[in-house]
Amino acid sequence: MFCNQCQETAKNTGCTIKGVCGKTEETSNIQDLLMFVCQGLSYLTIAARKQGIDTNAESKHITNCLFTTITNANFDEKSIIQVVKDTISYRDQLKSKISVSDTHPSISWSAKSDAEYYEKAKEVGTLTYDADEDIRGLKQYVLFGVKGMAAYAEHAFNLGFEDPEIYNFMEESLVMITKPISLNDAFNWVVRTGEHGVKVMALLDKANTSTFGNPEISKVKIGVGTNPGILISGHDLKDLEQLLIQTEGKGIDVYTHSEMLPANAYPNLKKYKHLVGNYGNAWHRQLDEFETFNGPILFTTNCLVPPRKTTTYNDRVFTTGATGMPEWKRIEKRLPNGQKDFSEIIELAKTCPPPTEIETGEITIGFAHNQVLALAGQILDAVNSGAIKKLVVMSGCDARQKTREYFTEFAKQLPKDTVILTSGCAKYRYNKLQLGDINGIPRVLDAGQCNDSYSWAFVALKLKEVLNLDDINKLPIVFNIAWYEQKAIIVHLALLSLGIKNTHIGPTLPGFLTPNLLSAVQQQFGVQTIKTVEEDMKIFKLA
Ligand code: SF4
Ligand code: SF3
């Protein structure tokens, strides 16, 4: 195996024996094989569209495959092999309808036994892309960005919002990886990946806000009630809505977990009175927090952590969508009305004790772009009067490395005349610190999930317009992004493509950036990594 797609990759180079995330060698290889067969299918979808054939089902399938391989989404190699087989059957059906001139092996490869799948899986990892490590690094950069893009595209299509251009770009990217390319063209492809990142985040924003309303300032309880509970994790708001509908009036409380917290701010979700609050913290604390939750847990997307040998909650955890874990059950059935059938989870919840309280109090959320623009006058007054000196974007992911304590310390040491703009699970490092407010504006404004980082780009562009500036980089905004998995890669690329320079990312720079690529990214976009809190305060001109 060789996997270097996330920030925790071994030695910041690549996981080669077992993933730091817990992914086994076999699962990692099978995920690579899934990408390989998706390349074959992508050759055909692109050709089929040129021949006037609709490929919507195949594009959605490819999107789901990409999503399945992101960090901490799916550890279930058996189910992934099945997805590989499904991909081959999509491919072969399409092949029978069109004429194809390409001859890449991914268009024709197939196997007769699982053993052959495992053998092939060893040969098709990202290390085989190119001999030139810079080209290879750029192709990995594109692939990982496209995986993040796929996650957002899938949430959007689950709500009925699609953009064929995004599907086409993801498929063209998969095909590009199989071909020779110049350094310059590969670098430009990375830039174009960011442009499509903006598009997919805008699409998902439209999907979420037109379905569930614009997030509004909301106080969310972090304690517990006395009813049995169901905990829902991941990012898929449609799954949450269906769970809320099916649990209504059943004496069960629904709690959000990790990246599902922002759901509590959407009018059409918070209207359900049994959506009672948020339980726990960022994903990596689940090994302890699921023990004390006592009731069933539903994963709609990443981040799953493989259970310990001593874990007692395995029979209480369910997966759906792109997620999977061999020890946990999958929700496969649908109700006659088309919704996912969560009855097994609901029946189990009724037999469970209520959650054990691990925290009390509440946190304030709901500062997506619409709400922030409603406060724009107040914020501009505070900026103009000097009450707010700087806005500090601290979006992205959280993870388990000790070095992540930097972000808590950074938030604590920020001068009192700064406001943190956050989104993604990175917020759990500082969203319970009680950092106060400036003239009634909370010092931590939480826009939502990682994809809602779009809100900060949107707000920055609006502020530039209102303040009549010719360059977005003249705004009193600095970017200190915490990254972990591939959604943070697409978010960061999207920010770069909007012209935002001098972003800092950490705790480390991506392992797939070779020294040459790093200097190219630094030259063109001024990307830097974090140093110590004290040094960074000076670099950001905050101290
Ligand atoms: Fe390693 Fe990250 Fe890949 Fe897991 S996802 S195998 S931790 S690089
Ligand atoms: Fe977190 Fe996994 Fe990335 Fe959506 S839940 S931000 S790490």
XYZ file of C-alpha atoms and ligand atoms in Angstrom:
558
model
C 0.000 0.000 0.000
C 0.975 3.594 -0.405
C -1.358 6.341 0.791
C -0.406 9.964 1.362
C -3.776 11.657 1.045
C -4.196 13.032 4.536
C -2.312 15.181 7.012
C -1.571 12.296 9.364
C 0.254 10.270 6.707
C 3.193 8.367 8.212
C 6.360 10.490 8.529
C 4.558 13.044 6.367
C 5.541 10.888 3.393
C 3.109 8.000 3.062
C 1.486 5.125 4.938
C 3.049 1.919 3.633
C 2.300 -0.839 6.160
C -0.992 0.243 7.696
C -2.755 3.570 7.716
C -2.309 5.845 10.709
C -6.092 6.132 10.289
C -6.412 2.362 10.800
C -6.897 1.480 7.127
C -5.426 -1.943 6.355
C -3.099 -2.624 3.446
C -5.818 -4.608 1.662
C -8.445 -1.880 2.061
C -6.025 0.772 0.863
C -5.124 -1.265 -2.225
C -8.768 -2.048 -2.989
C -9.549 1.675 -2.788
C -6.786 2.275 -5.359
C -8.343 -0.424 -7.533
C -11.676 1.357 -7.242
C -10.046 4.529 -8.581
C -8.518 2.496 -11.433
C -11.851 1.067 -12.588
C -13.399 4.529 -12.213
C -10.757 5.770 -14.646
C -11.979 3.183 -17.144
C -15.590 4.175 -16.592
C -14.654 7.856 -16.943
C -13.065 7.252 -20.366
C -16.423 5.861 -21.417
C -18.713 8.453 -19.845
C -16.746 11.229 -21.554
C -16.947 9.412 -24.909
C -20.625 8.527 -24.389
C -21.648 12.130 -23.747
C -19.914 13.159 -26.957
C -22.079 10.560 -28.681
C -25.245 12.001 -27.143
C -25.752 9.367 -24.437
C -26.876 10.391 -20.967
C -24.399 9.296 -18.275
C -26.011 10.756 -15.165
C -26.248 7.413 -13.333
C -22.615 6.590 -14.109
C -21.447 10.056 -13.014
C -23.254 9.709 -9.708
C -21.683 6.306 -9.263
C -18.177 7.687 -9.915
C -18.868 10.514 -7.464
C -19.846 7.976 -4.804
C -16.727 5.897 -5.507
C -14.471 8.921 -5.053
C -16.293 9.773 -1.819
C -15.900 6.174 -0.581
C -12.111 6.459 -0.741
C -11.686 9.665 1.283
C -10.004 9.450 4.654
C -12.062 7.787 7.387
C -15.114 7.110 5.210
C -14.969 3.404 4.437
C -12.860 0.687 6.036
C -14.950 -2.219 4.722
C -12.916 -3.831 1.964
C -15.577 -6.456 1.177
C -18.162 -3.813 0.388
C -15.599 -1.843 -1.630
C -14.841 -4.918 -3.765
C -18.540 -5.061 -4.514
C -18.405 -1.407 -5.595
C -15.457 -2.255 -7.871
C -17.607 -4.982 -9.469
C -20.531 -2.572 -9.850
C -18.207 -0.086 -11.557
C -17.027 -2.719 -14.019
C -20.589 -3.604 -14.824
C -21.515 0.082 -15.389
C -18.443 0.310 -17.634
C -19.211 -2.786 -19.675
C -22.850 -1.839 -20.175
C -21.831 1.581 -21.445
C -19.127 0.062 -23.637
C -21.731 -2.032 -25.398
C -23.591 1.162 -26.436
C -20.768 3.292 -27.836
C -17.668 3.190 -29.963
C -14.437 3.747 -28.033
C -11.034 4.424 -29.509
C -9.052 4.660 -26.248
C -7.153 1.599 -25.141
C -6.178 2.287 -21.546
C -6.154 -1.000 -19.555
C -8.761 0.356 -17.109
C -11.287 0.239 -19.951
C -11.018 -3.511 -20.379
C -9.544 -5.022 -17.202
C -11.669 -7.447 -15.230
C -11.114 -10.398 -12.898
C -12.651 -13.788 -12.330
C -11.946 -14.158 -8.627
C -11.492 -12.015 -5.547
C -7.862 -13.168 -5.457
C -7.337 -11.503 -8.846
C -8.871 -8.282 -7.533
C -6.410 -8.270 -4.650
C -3.485 -8.981 -7.009
C -4.394 -6.175 -9.397
C -5.040 -3.832 -6.470
C -1.347 -3.971 -5.573
C -0.362 -2.550 -8.979
C -2.557 0.499 -9.412
C -1.720 2.867 -6.559
C -0.792 6.512 -6.975
C 2.941 5.655 -6.958
C 2.491 4.131 -10.397
C 1.151 7.362 -11.882
C 4.468 8.743 -13.153
C 8.182 8.288 -12.685
C 8.635 12.049 -12.286
C 7.807 12.798 -8.673
C 6.645 16.364 -9.366
C 4.128 15.261 -11.977
C 3.054 12.444 -9.684
C 2.610 14.884 -6.792
C 0.474 17.186 -8.940
C -1.680 14.279 -10.084
C -2.156 13.254 -6.447
C -3.037 16.860 -5.623
C -5.738 16.792 -8.321
C -7.042 13.364 -7.266
C -7.307 14.308 -3.617
C -8.978 17.612 -4.464
C -11.427 15.791 -6.697
C -12.222 13.337 -3.891
C -13.184 16.275 -1.673
C -15.187 17.747 -4.542
C -17.041 14.440 -4.927
C -18.103 14.481 -1.289
C -19.743 17.875 -1.740
C -21.222 16.948 -5.127
C -22.870 13.898 -3.554
C -24.458 15.905 -0.730
C -25.773 18.284 -3.368
C -27.223 15.574 -5.614
C -28.821 13.903 -2.593
C -30.846 17.108 -2.351
C -31.554 17.195 -6.082
C -28.908 19.754 -7.098
C -26.455 18.818 -9.825
C -24.003 20.426 -12.207
C -22.899 18.274 -15.162
C -19.770 20.409 -15.491
C -18.594 19.226 -12.075
C -19.139 15.564 -12.999
C -17.326 16.148 -16.259
C -14.375 17.788 -14.508
C -14.037 14.931 -12.015
C -14.123 12.362 -14.827
C -11.700 14.333 -17.037
C -9.375 14.511 -14.038
C -9.469 10.745 -13.528
C -8.609 10.269 -17.187
C -5.900 12.962 -17.133
C -4.107 10.978 -14.414
C -3.681 8.027 -16.800
C -1.921 10.114 -19.463
C 1.400 11.907 -19.871
C 1.170 15.602 -19.013
C 3.639 18.493 -18.763
C 4.489 20.056 -15.425
C 2.891 23.301 -16.457
C -0.346 21.683 -17.602
C -0.524 19.568 -14.450
C -0.063 22.674 -12.291
C -2.813 24.426 -14.223
C -5.031 21.405 -13.658
C -4.562 21.865 -9.907
C -5.633 25.504 -10.287
C -8.699 24.428 -12.288
C -9.509 21.930 -9.549
C -9.775 24.881 -7.174
C -12.078 26.730 -9.588
C -14.382 23.723 -9.632
C -14.092 23.582 -5.854
C -15.710 27.024 -5.683
C -18.467 25.817 -8.005
C -19.230 22.687 -6.008
C -19.312 24.550 -2.704
C -21.643 27.148 -4.201
C -23.845 24.333 -5.510
C -23.995 22.630 -2.123
C -24.666 25.942 -0.423
C -27.602 26.464 -2.776
C -28.822 22.911 -2.161
C -28.631 23.228 1.622
C -30.113 26.706 1.919
C -32.927 26.192 -0.574
C -33.918 22.917 1.114
C -33.442 23.781 4.768
C -33.454 27.606 4.787
C -30.579 29.940 5.624
C -28.787 29.075 8.879
C -29.693 31.511 11.638
C -28.026 32.348 14.942
C -28.889 29.462 17.254
C -27.922 28.321 20.715
C -27.230 24.588 20.838
C -27.324 22.593 24.063
C -24.323 20.370 24.718
C -25.790 18.607 27.748
C -28.300 15.735 27.662
C -31.965 15.029 28.391
C -33.689 12.058 29.957
C -35.005 10.335 26.818
C -33.070 7.660 24.955
C -31.059 9.220 22.160
C -29.789 8.632 18.642
C -26.508 10.286 17.696
C -26.023 11.241 14.052
C -22.572 12.001 12.675
C -21.090 13.028 9.334
C -22.234 15.718 6.927
C -25.396 14.520 5.157
C -28.314 16.776 6.087
C -30.824 14.764 4.068
C -30.118 11.657 6.154
C -30.639 13.749 9.279
C -33.949 15.081 7.982
C -35.207 11.555 7.273
C -34.131 10.398 10.721
C -35.950 13.347 12.310
C -39.117 12.581 10.377
C -39.021 8.917 11.366
C -38.283 9.565 15.068
C -40.880 12.302 15.580
C -43.273 11.567 18.458
C -41.429 8.372 19.438
C -39.935 9.636 22.722
C -36.436 9.599 21.273
C -34.073 12.574 21.246
C -31.759 13.132 18.290
C -28.305 14.595 18.947
C -25.809 15.801 16.361
C -22.164 14.772 16.505
C -19.012 16.427 15.124
C -19.691 17.886 11.632
C -23.465 17.470 12.018
C -23.547 20.259 14.651
C -24.337 23.019 12.094
C -27.627 21.269 11.261
C -29.032 22.809 14.454
C -29.019 26.239 12.757
C -31.147 25.387 9.676
C -34.791 26.471 10.147
C -36.210 23.368 8.462
C -34.176 21.066 10.699
C -34.269 22.948 14.010
C -38.065 23.029 13.770
C -38.000 19.393 14.972
C -38.227 19.734 18.738
C -36.612 16.344 19.314
C -33.393 17.591 17.661
C -32.186 18.481 21.127
C -28.537 19.402 20.771
C -24.998 18.240 20.110
C -23.143 15.480 21.926
C -19.383 15.316 22.095
C -16.625 16.864 20.082
C -14.638 16.364 16.902
C -14.598 12.907 15.322
C -11.370 11.588 16.867
C -12.863 11.572 20.368
C -15.569 9.085 19.383
C -13.799 6.092 20.939
C -14.684 7.453 24.383
C -17.733 9.541 23.597
C -19.635 6.715 21.881
C -19.209 4.598 25.004
C -21.005 7.195 27.138
C -23.656 8.040 24.572
C -25.372 4.727 25.404
C -27.701 4.755 22.373
C -27.396 4.046 18.648
C -25.105 6.074 16.412
C -25.574 6.676 12.676
C -22.664 7.611 10.407
C -23.762 9.423 7.265
C -20.200 10.294 6.114
C -16.688 10.523 7.520
C -14.981 10.492 10.007
C -15.177 6.909 11.291
C -12.533 5.570 13.668
C -11.947 1.795 13.702
C -13.148 0.534 17.106
C -10.740 -0.641 19.802
C -10.701 -4.334 20.768
C -12.360 -3.331 24.047
C -15.073 -1.161 22.448
C -18.551 -2.033 23.716
C -20.615 -0.032 21.217
C -20.109 -2.001 17.979
C -23.680 -3.326 17.951
C -24.989 0.238 18.321
C -23.264 1.794 15.291
C -24.770 1.967 11.790
C -23.356 3.260 8.522
C -25.002 4.583 5.380
C -24.037 6.295 2.108
C -20.322 6.099 1.297
C -19.358 4.888 4.772
C -18.566 1.384 5.995
C -16.873 -0.499 8.813
C -16.751 -4.312 8.920
C -17.854 -4.398 12.590
C -20.875 -2.154 12.074
C -24.245 -2.677 10.350
C -25.197 -0.911 7.138
C -28.572 0.668 6.494
C -29.586 -0.844 3.153
C -33.404 -0.885 3.133
C -35.706 1.883 1.976
C -39.281 2.660 3.011
C -42.046 2.647 0.384
C -41.825 6.472 0.317
C -38.170 6.234 -0.784
C -36.628 7.349 2.502
C -33.879 5.262 4.072
C -35.408 2.856 6.577
C -34.027 3.744 10.004
C -36.507 1.538 11.925
C -33.802 -0.802 13.214
C -31.968 2.144 14.762
C -35.186 3.520 16.221
C -36.202 0.187 17.776
C -32.732 -0.198 19.262
C -32.835 3.336 20.708
C -36.019 2.525 22.604
C -34.150 -0.187 24.537
C -31.157 2.004 25.445
C -30.604 4.216 28.496
C -30.339 7.968 27.884
C -26.881 9.408 27.178
C -24.504 10.068 30.060
C -23.807 13.770 30.414
C -20.202 14.713 29.577
C -20.637 18.476 29.173
C -23.188 21.136 30.032
C -24.102 24.525 28.644
C -24.607 25.710 25.095
C -22.725 27.024 22.113
C -23.807 29.610 19.564
C -23.709 28.703 15.883
C -25.355 29.729 12.614
C -23.060 32.378 11.126
C -23.176 31.327 7.483
C -22.954 34.060 4.853
C -26.588 35.141 4.932
C -26.538 35.694 8.677
C -23.115 37.364 8.574
C -24.248 39.719 5.814
C -27.278 40.578 7.938
C -24.743 41.680 10.543
C -22.473 43.282 7.945
C -23.299 46.843 9.015
C -22.456 46.060 12.625
C -19.233 44.281 11.619
C -18.167 47.081 9.262
C -18.808 49.672 11.992
C -16.653 47.649 14.366
C -13.895 47.327 11.734
C -14.064 51.033 10.864
C -14.035 52.118 14.510
C -11.076 49.850 15.220
C -13.060 47.693 17.680
C -12.322 44.758 15.352
C -8.737 44.861 14.071
C -8.655 41.566 12.248
C -10.824 38.693 11.154
C -8.991 35.393 11.454
C -10.301 32.492 9.347
C -9.570 29.253 11.201
C -11.589 26.780 9.133
C -10.914 23.165 8.297
C -10.496 19.842 10.014
C -9.533 18.645 13.433
C -7.472 15.526 14.074
C -5.798 13.698 16.890
C -2.131 14.720 16.756
C -0.840 16.566 19.787
C 0.466 19.335 17.527
C -3.169 20.352 16.994
C -3.104 21.961 20.433
C -1.491 24.817 18.521
C -4.931 25.839 17.260
C -6.424 26.059 20.775
C -3.437 28.066 21.971
C -3.581 30.311 18.912
C -7.273 31.020 19.544
C -6.607 31.727 23.221
C -3.717 34.079 22.519
C -5.449 36.090 19.818
C -5.859 39.729 20.866
C -9.329 40.609 22.138
C -9.956 42.834 19.106
C -9.951 39.894 16.690
C -12.798 37.665 15.564
C -12.366 34.026 14.552
C -14.287 32.943 11.457
C -14.567 29.168 11.548
C -16.159 26.189 9.792
C -15.493 22.461 9.702
C -14.647 20.302 12.679
C -11.504 22.397 13.347
C -13.799 24.575 15.488
C -13.907 22.045 18.322
C -10.415 23.174 19.299
C -11.794 26.539 20.490
C -15.580 26.776 20.195
C -16.158 26.102 23.878
C -13.518 28.507 25.185
C -15.937 31.368 25.957
C -13.897 33.960 24.059
C -16.548 36.652 24.567
C -17.816 39.214 22.074
C -17.006 42.592 20.532
C -19.928 45.023 20.696
C -22.299 42.057 20.695
C -20.491 40.217 17.857
C -19.282 36.824 19.182
C -15.512 36.351 18.837
C -16.060 32.921 17.285
C -18.367 33.034 14.279
C -19.163 29.503 13.147
C -20.349 29.281 9.526
C -21.016 25.524 9.627
C -19.471 22.441 8.059
C -16.172 22.382 6.159
C -17.987 23.098 2.875
C -19.406 26.244 4.493
C -15.892 27.698 4.310
C -17.476 28.936 1.094
C -19.276 31.413 3.355
C -15.965 33.023 4.353
C -14.881 33.372 0.731
C -18.315 34.837 -0.033
C -18.092 37.265 2.903
C -14.533 38.280 1.916
C -15.653 39.043 -1.635
C -18.596 41.090 -0.344
C -16.403 43.050 2.074
C -13.956 43.785 -0.751
C -16.869 45.167 -2.768
C -18.326 47.223 0.086
C -14.937 48.615 1.097
C -14.167 49.347 -2.540
C -10.837 47.532 -2.520
C -9.037 46.421 -5.671
C -7.482 43.359 -4.033
C -9.046 40.820 -1.671
C -5.697 40.573 0.108
C -6.037 44.164 1.344
C -8.902 43.128 3.640
C -8.180 42.836 7.372
C -8.584 39.044 7.077
C -5.922 36.390 7.614
C -6.248 32.670 6.934
C -4.885 30.043 9.318
C -6.372 26.783 8.049
C -6.217 23.409 9.796
C -6.292 20.589 7.288
C -6.644 16.844 7.620
C -8.517 15.131 4.813
C -9.365 15.729 1.166
C -12.307 18.058 1.741
C -9.895 20.509 3.315
C -7.756 20.159 0.189
C -10.591 21.233 -2.079
C -11.597 24.020 0.320
C -8.029 25.343 0.332
C -7.676 25.071 -3.448
C -10.963 26.952 -3.790
C -9.648 29.796 -1.618
C -6.475 29.966 -3.722
C -8.478 30.114 -6.907
C -10.410 33.103 -5.538
C -7.120 34.961 -5.311
C -6.602 34.643 -1.569
C -2.882 34.732 -0.873
C -0.604 33.992 2.075
C -2.815 31.338 3.626
C -1.195 29.351 6.394
C -1.996 25.665 6.610
C -1.066 23.191 9.284
C -0.098 21.414 11.402
C 2.086 20.243 8.483
C 2.171 20.828 4.752
C 0.765 18.030 2.562
C 3.158 15.092 2.156
C 2.462 14.928 -1.584
C 4.064 18.339 -2.165
C 7.640 17.727 -3.327
C 10.202 20.484 -2.641
C 9.706 21.782 -6.210
C 5.919 21.820 -5.898
C 6.121 23.484 -2.552
C 8.208 26.293 -3.906
C 5.836 26.670 -6.896
C 2.801 26.848 -4.582
C 4.606 29.274 -2.318
C 5.670 31.485 -5.192
C 2.288 31.622 -6.841
C 0.020 31.696 -3.785
C 2.254 32.543 -0.820
C 1.115 29.379 0.995
C 2.981 28.863 4.272
C 2.795 26.405 7.093
C 2.310 27.193 10.750
C 5.215 27.796 13.110
C 4.829 28.498 16.818
C 1.867 30.473 18.128
C 4.169 33.335 19.119
C 5.912 33.499 15.736
C 2.639 33.283 13.839
C 1.095 36.087 15.896
C 3.943 38.286 14.632
C 3.744 37.028 11.044
C 0.000 37.751 10.978
C 0.708 41.146 12.596
C -1.537 40.206 15.489
C 0.984 40.707 18.278
Fe -2.396 7.159 5.923
Fe -4.128 9.192 5.807
Fe -4.029 7.382 3.857
Fe -5.030 6.755 6.271
S -5.880 8.219 4.762
S -3.649 5.518 5.026
S -3.645 7.949 7.604
S -2.440 8.832 4.412
Fe -13.826 16.904 10.043
Fe -13.511 14.398 9.273
Fe -12.466 17.175 7.839
Fe -15.904 18.302 7.292
S -15.277 15.257 10.118
S -14.088 18.476 8.428
S -11.948 15.860 9.414
